[in-house]
CSV table of C-alpha atoms in Angstrom, one decimal:
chain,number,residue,atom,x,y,z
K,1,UNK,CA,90.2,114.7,-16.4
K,2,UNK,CA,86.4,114.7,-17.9
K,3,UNK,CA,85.9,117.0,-20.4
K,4,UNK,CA,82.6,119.3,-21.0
K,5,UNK,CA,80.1,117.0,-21.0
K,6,UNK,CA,76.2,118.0,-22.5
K,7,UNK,CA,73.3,115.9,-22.5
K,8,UNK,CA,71.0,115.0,-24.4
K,9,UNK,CA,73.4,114.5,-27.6
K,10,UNK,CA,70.2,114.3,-29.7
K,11,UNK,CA,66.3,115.5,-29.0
K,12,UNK,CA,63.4,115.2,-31.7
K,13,UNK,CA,60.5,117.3,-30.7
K,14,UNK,CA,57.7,118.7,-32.4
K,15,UNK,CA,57.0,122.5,-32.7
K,16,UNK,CA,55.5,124.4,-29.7
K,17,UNK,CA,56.9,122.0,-27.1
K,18,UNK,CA,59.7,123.1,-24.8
K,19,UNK,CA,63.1,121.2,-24.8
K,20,UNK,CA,66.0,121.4,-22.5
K,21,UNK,CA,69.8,121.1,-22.7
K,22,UNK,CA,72.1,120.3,-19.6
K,23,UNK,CA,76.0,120.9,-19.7
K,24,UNK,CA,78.9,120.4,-17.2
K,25,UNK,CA,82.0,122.2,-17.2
K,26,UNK,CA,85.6,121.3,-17.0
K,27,UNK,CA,86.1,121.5,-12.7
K,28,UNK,CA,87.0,124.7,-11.7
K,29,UNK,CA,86.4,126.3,-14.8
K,30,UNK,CA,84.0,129.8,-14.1
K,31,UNK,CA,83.4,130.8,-17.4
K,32,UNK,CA,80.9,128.9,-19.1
K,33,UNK,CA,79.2,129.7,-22.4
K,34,UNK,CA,76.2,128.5,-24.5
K,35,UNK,CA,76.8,128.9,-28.4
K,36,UNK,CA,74.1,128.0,-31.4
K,37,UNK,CA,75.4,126.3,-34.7
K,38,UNK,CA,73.0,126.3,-37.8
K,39,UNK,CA,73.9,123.8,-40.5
K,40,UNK,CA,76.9,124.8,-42.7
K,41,UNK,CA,77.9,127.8,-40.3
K,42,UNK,CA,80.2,128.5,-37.6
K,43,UNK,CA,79.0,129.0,-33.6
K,44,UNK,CA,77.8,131.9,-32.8
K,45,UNK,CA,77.3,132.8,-29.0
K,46,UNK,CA,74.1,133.0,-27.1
K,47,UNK,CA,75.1,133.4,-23.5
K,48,UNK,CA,78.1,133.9,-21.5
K,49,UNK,CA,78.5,133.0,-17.9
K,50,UNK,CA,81.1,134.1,-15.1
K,51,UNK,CA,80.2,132.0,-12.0
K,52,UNK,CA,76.9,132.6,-11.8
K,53,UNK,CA,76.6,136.2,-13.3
K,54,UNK,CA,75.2,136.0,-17.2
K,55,UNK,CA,77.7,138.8,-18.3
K,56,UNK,CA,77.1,138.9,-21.9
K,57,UNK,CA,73.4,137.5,-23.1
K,58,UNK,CA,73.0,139.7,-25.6
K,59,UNK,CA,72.3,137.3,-28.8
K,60,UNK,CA,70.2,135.2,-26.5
K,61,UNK,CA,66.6,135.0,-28.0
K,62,UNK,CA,65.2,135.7,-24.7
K,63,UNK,CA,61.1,136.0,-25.6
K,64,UNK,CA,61.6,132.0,-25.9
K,65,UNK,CA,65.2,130.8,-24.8
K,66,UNK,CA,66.5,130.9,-21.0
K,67,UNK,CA,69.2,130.0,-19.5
K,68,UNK,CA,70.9,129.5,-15.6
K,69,UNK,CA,73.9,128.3,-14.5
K,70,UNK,CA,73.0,127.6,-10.6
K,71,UNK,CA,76.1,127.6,-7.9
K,72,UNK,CA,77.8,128.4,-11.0
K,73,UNK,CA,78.5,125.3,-12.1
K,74,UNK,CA,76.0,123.2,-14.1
K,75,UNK,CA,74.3,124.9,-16.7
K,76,UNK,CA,70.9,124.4,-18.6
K,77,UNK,CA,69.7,125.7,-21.3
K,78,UNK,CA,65.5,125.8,-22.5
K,79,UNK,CA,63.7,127.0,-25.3
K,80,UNK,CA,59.7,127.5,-24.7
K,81,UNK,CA,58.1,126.9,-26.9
K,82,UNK,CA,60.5,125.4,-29.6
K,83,UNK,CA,59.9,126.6,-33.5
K,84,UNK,CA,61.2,124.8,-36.5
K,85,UNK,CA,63.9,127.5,-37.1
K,86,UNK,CA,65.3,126.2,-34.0
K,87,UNK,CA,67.0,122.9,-35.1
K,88,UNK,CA,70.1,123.4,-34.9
K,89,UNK,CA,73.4,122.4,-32.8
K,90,UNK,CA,74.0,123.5,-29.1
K,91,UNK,CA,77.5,123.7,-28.1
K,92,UNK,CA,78.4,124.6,-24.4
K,93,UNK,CA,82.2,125.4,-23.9
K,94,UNK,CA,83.9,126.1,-20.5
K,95,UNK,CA,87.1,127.7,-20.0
K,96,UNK,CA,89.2,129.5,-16.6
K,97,UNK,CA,88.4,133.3,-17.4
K,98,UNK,CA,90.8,134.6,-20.2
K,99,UNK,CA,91.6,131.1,-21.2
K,100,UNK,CA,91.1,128.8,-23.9
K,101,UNK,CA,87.4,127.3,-24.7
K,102,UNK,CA,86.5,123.7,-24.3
K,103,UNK,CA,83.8,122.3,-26.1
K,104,UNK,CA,81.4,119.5,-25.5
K,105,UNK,CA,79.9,117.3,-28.2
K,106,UNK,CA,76.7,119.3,-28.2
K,107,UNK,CA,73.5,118.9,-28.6
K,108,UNK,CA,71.4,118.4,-31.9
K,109,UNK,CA,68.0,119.2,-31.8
K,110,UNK,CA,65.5,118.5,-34.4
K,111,UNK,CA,62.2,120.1,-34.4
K,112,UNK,CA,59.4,118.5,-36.3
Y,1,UNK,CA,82.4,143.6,-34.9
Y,2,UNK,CA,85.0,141.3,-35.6
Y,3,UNK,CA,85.0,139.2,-38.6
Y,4,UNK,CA,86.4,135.9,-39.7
Y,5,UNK,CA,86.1,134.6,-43.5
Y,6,UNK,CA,87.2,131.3,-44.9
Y,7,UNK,CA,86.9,131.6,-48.9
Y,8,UNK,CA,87.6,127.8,-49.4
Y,9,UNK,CA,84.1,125.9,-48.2
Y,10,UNK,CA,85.6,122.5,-49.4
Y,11,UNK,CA,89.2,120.9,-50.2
Y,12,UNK,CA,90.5,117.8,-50.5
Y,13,UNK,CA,93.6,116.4,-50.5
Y,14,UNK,CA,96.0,112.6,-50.9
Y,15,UNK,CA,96.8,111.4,-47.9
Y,16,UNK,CA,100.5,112.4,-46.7
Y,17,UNK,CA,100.5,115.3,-48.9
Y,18,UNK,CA,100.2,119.1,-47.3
Y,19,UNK,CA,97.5,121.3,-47.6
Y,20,UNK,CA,96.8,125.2,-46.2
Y,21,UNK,CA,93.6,126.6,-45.5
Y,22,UNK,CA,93.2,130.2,-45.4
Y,23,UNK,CA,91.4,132.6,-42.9
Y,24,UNK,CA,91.2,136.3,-43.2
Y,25,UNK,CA,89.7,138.7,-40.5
Y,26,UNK,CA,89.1,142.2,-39.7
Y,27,UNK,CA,88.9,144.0,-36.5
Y,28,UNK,CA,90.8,146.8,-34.8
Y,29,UNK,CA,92.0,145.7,-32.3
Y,30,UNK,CA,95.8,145.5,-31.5
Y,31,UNK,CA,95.5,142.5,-29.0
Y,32,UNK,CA,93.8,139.4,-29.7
Y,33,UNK,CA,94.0,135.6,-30.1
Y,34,UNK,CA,93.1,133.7,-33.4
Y,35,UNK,CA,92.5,130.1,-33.5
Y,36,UNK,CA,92.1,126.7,-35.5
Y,37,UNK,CA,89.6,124.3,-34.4
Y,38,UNK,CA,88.8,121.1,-36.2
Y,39,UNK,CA,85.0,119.7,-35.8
Y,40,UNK,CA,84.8,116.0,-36.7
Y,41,UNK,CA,81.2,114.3,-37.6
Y,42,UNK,CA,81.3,113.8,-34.0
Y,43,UNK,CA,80.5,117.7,-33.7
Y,44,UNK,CA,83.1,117.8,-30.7
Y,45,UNK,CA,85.4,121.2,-31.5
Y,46,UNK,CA,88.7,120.2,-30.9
Y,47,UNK,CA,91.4,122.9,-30.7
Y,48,UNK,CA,94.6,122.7,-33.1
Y,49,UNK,CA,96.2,125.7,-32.5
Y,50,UNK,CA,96.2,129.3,-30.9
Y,51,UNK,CA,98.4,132.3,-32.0
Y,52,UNK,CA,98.4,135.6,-29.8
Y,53,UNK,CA,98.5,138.8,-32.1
Y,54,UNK,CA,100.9,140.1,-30.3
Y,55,UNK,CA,103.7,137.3,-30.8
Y,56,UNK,CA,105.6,137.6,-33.9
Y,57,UNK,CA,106.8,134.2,-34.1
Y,58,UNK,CA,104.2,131.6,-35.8
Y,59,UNK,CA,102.7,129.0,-33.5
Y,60,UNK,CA,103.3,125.6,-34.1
Y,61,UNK,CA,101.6,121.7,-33.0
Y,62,UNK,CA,104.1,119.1,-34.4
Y,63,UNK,CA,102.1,118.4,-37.8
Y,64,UNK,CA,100.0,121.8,-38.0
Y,65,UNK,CA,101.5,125.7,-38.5
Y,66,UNK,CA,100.2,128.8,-39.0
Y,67,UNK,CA,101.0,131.9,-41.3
Y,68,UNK,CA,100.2,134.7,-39.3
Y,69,UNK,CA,100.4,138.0,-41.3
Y,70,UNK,CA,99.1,140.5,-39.2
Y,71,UNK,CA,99.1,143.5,-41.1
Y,72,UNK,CA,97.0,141.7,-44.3
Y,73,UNK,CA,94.9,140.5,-41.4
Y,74,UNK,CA,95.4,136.9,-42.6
Y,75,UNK,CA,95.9,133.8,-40.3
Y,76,UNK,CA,96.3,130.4,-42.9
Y,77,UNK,CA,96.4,126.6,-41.6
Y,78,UNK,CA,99.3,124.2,-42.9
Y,79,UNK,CA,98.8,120.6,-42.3
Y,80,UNK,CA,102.0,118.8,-43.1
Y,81,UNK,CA,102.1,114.8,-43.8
Y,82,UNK,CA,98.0,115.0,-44.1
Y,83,UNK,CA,96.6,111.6,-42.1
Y,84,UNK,CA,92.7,110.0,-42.6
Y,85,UNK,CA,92.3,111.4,-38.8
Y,86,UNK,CA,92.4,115.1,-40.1
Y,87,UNK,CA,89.1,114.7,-42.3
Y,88,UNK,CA,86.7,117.0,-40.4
Y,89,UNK,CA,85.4,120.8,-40.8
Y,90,UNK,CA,88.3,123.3,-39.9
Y,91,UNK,CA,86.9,126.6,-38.3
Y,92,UNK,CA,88.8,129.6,-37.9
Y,93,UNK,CA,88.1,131.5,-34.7
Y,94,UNK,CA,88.4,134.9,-33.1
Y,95,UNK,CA,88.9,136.3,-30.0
Y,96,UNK,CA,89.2,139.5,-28.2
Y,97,UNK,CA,91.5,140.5,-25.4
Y,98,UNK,CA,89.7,138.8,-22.4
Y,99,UNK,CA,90.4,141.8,-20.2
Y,100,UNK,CA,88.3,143.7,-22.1
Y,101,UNK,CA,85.5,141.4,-21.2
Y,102,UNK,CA,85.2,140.6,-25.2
Y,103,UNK,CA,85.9,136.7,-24.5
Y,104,UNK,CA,83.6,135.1,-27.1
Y,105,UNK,CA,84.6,133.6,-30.4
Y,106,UNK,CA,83.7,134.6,-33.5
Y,107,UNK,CA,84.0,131.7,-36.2
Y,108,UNK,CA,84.6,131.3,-40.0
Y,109,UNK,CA,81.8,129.4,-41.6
Y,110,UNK,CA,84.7,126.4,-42.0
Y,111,UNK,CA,86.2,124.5,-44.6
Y,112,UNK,CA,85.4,120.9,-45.3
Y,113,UNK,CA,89.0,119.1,-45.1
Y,114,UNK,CA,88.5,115.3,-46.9
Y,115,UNK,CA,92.1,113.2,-46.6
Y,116,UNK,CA,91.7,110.6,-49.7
Y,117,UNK,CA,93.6,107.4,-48.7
């Protein structure tokens, strides 16, 4: 069984552009979260989906970050327009609701 | 808020030998889940191990153990017969009783694990 997959694994953009992050769940997995990993630090969450519902968004950034999760599966994530404090790792994680997380490899992004 | 501290931000250790990394966390809550996930350069997090607060008995995953000690709040990784594989950053990770809707994770800043052959 595929795992989470997320694409790109690496983007190198320059500041003020806007950049987007794709991720596919484990099947049948509804929960599906977006989590941010600065250099030398742990995840932290930015969004939280159930289905299709964002149910917890509140440490999403959301004057330049969105985020959907259409027919509740797929997932993107944008930032518009990207700033240099925004390089950093993107981590999407999936999970049936209750259950344990599954991470993809993540996405670095480098902004220039 | 819950919090989750890892004091040690690098070890090392000879290859074969056992090591333990510690994890301490505070939150009041009575039911809960605390994990182990290793991140290799790959960035993939990889689970190694779950405990649920409410079992007494320590979870174990053949060559990995915990020392859950849940009135110190404390929740330490032993890694028996260390191999090269294990060299990655080790996050410790809490959660919140899901039916409570409190499903994210709340991670450690990690320890960086080096195996020397």
């Amino acid at each position: 069984e595929a795992g989470v997959v997320q694409s790109p694994r690496y983007k190198i953009i320059e500041k003020k552009q806007p950049v987007a992050f794709w991720c596919n769940p484990i099947s049948g997995h509804n929960t599906l979260y977006w989590y941010l990993q600065n250099l030398g630090q742990g995840p932290e969450l930015l969004i939280r989906y159930e289905n299709e519902e964002a149910v917890d968004d509140s440490q999403l950034p959301k004057d330049r970050f969105s985020a959907e999760r259409l027919k509740g599966v797929d997932s993107t994530l944008k930032i518009q327009p990207a700033e240099l404090g925004d390089s950093a790792v993107y981590l999407c994680a999936s999970s049936i609701q209750g259950g344990i997380q599954y991470f993809g490899a993540g996405t670095r992004l480098s902004v220039l | 808020a819950q919090t989750v501290t890892q004091s040690q931000p690098e070890m090392s250790v000879q290859e074969a030998e056992t090591v333990t990394l510690s994890c301490t966390y505070d939150t009041s809550e009575n039911n809960y889940y605390l994990f182990w996930y290793k991140q290799p350069p790959s960035r993939q997090m990889i689970l190694v191990i779950r405990q649920e607060a409410y079992k007494q008995q320590n979870a174990t995953e053949n060559r990995f153990s915990v020392n859950f000690q849940k009135a110190a709040k404390s929740f330490s990784l032993k890694i028996s017969d260390s191999q090269l594989g294990d060299t990655a950053m080790y996050f410790c990770a809490f959660q919140g009783a899901p039916y409570f809707g409190n499903e994210k994770l709340t991670f450690g800043t990690g320890t960086r694990l080096t195996i020397i052959p």
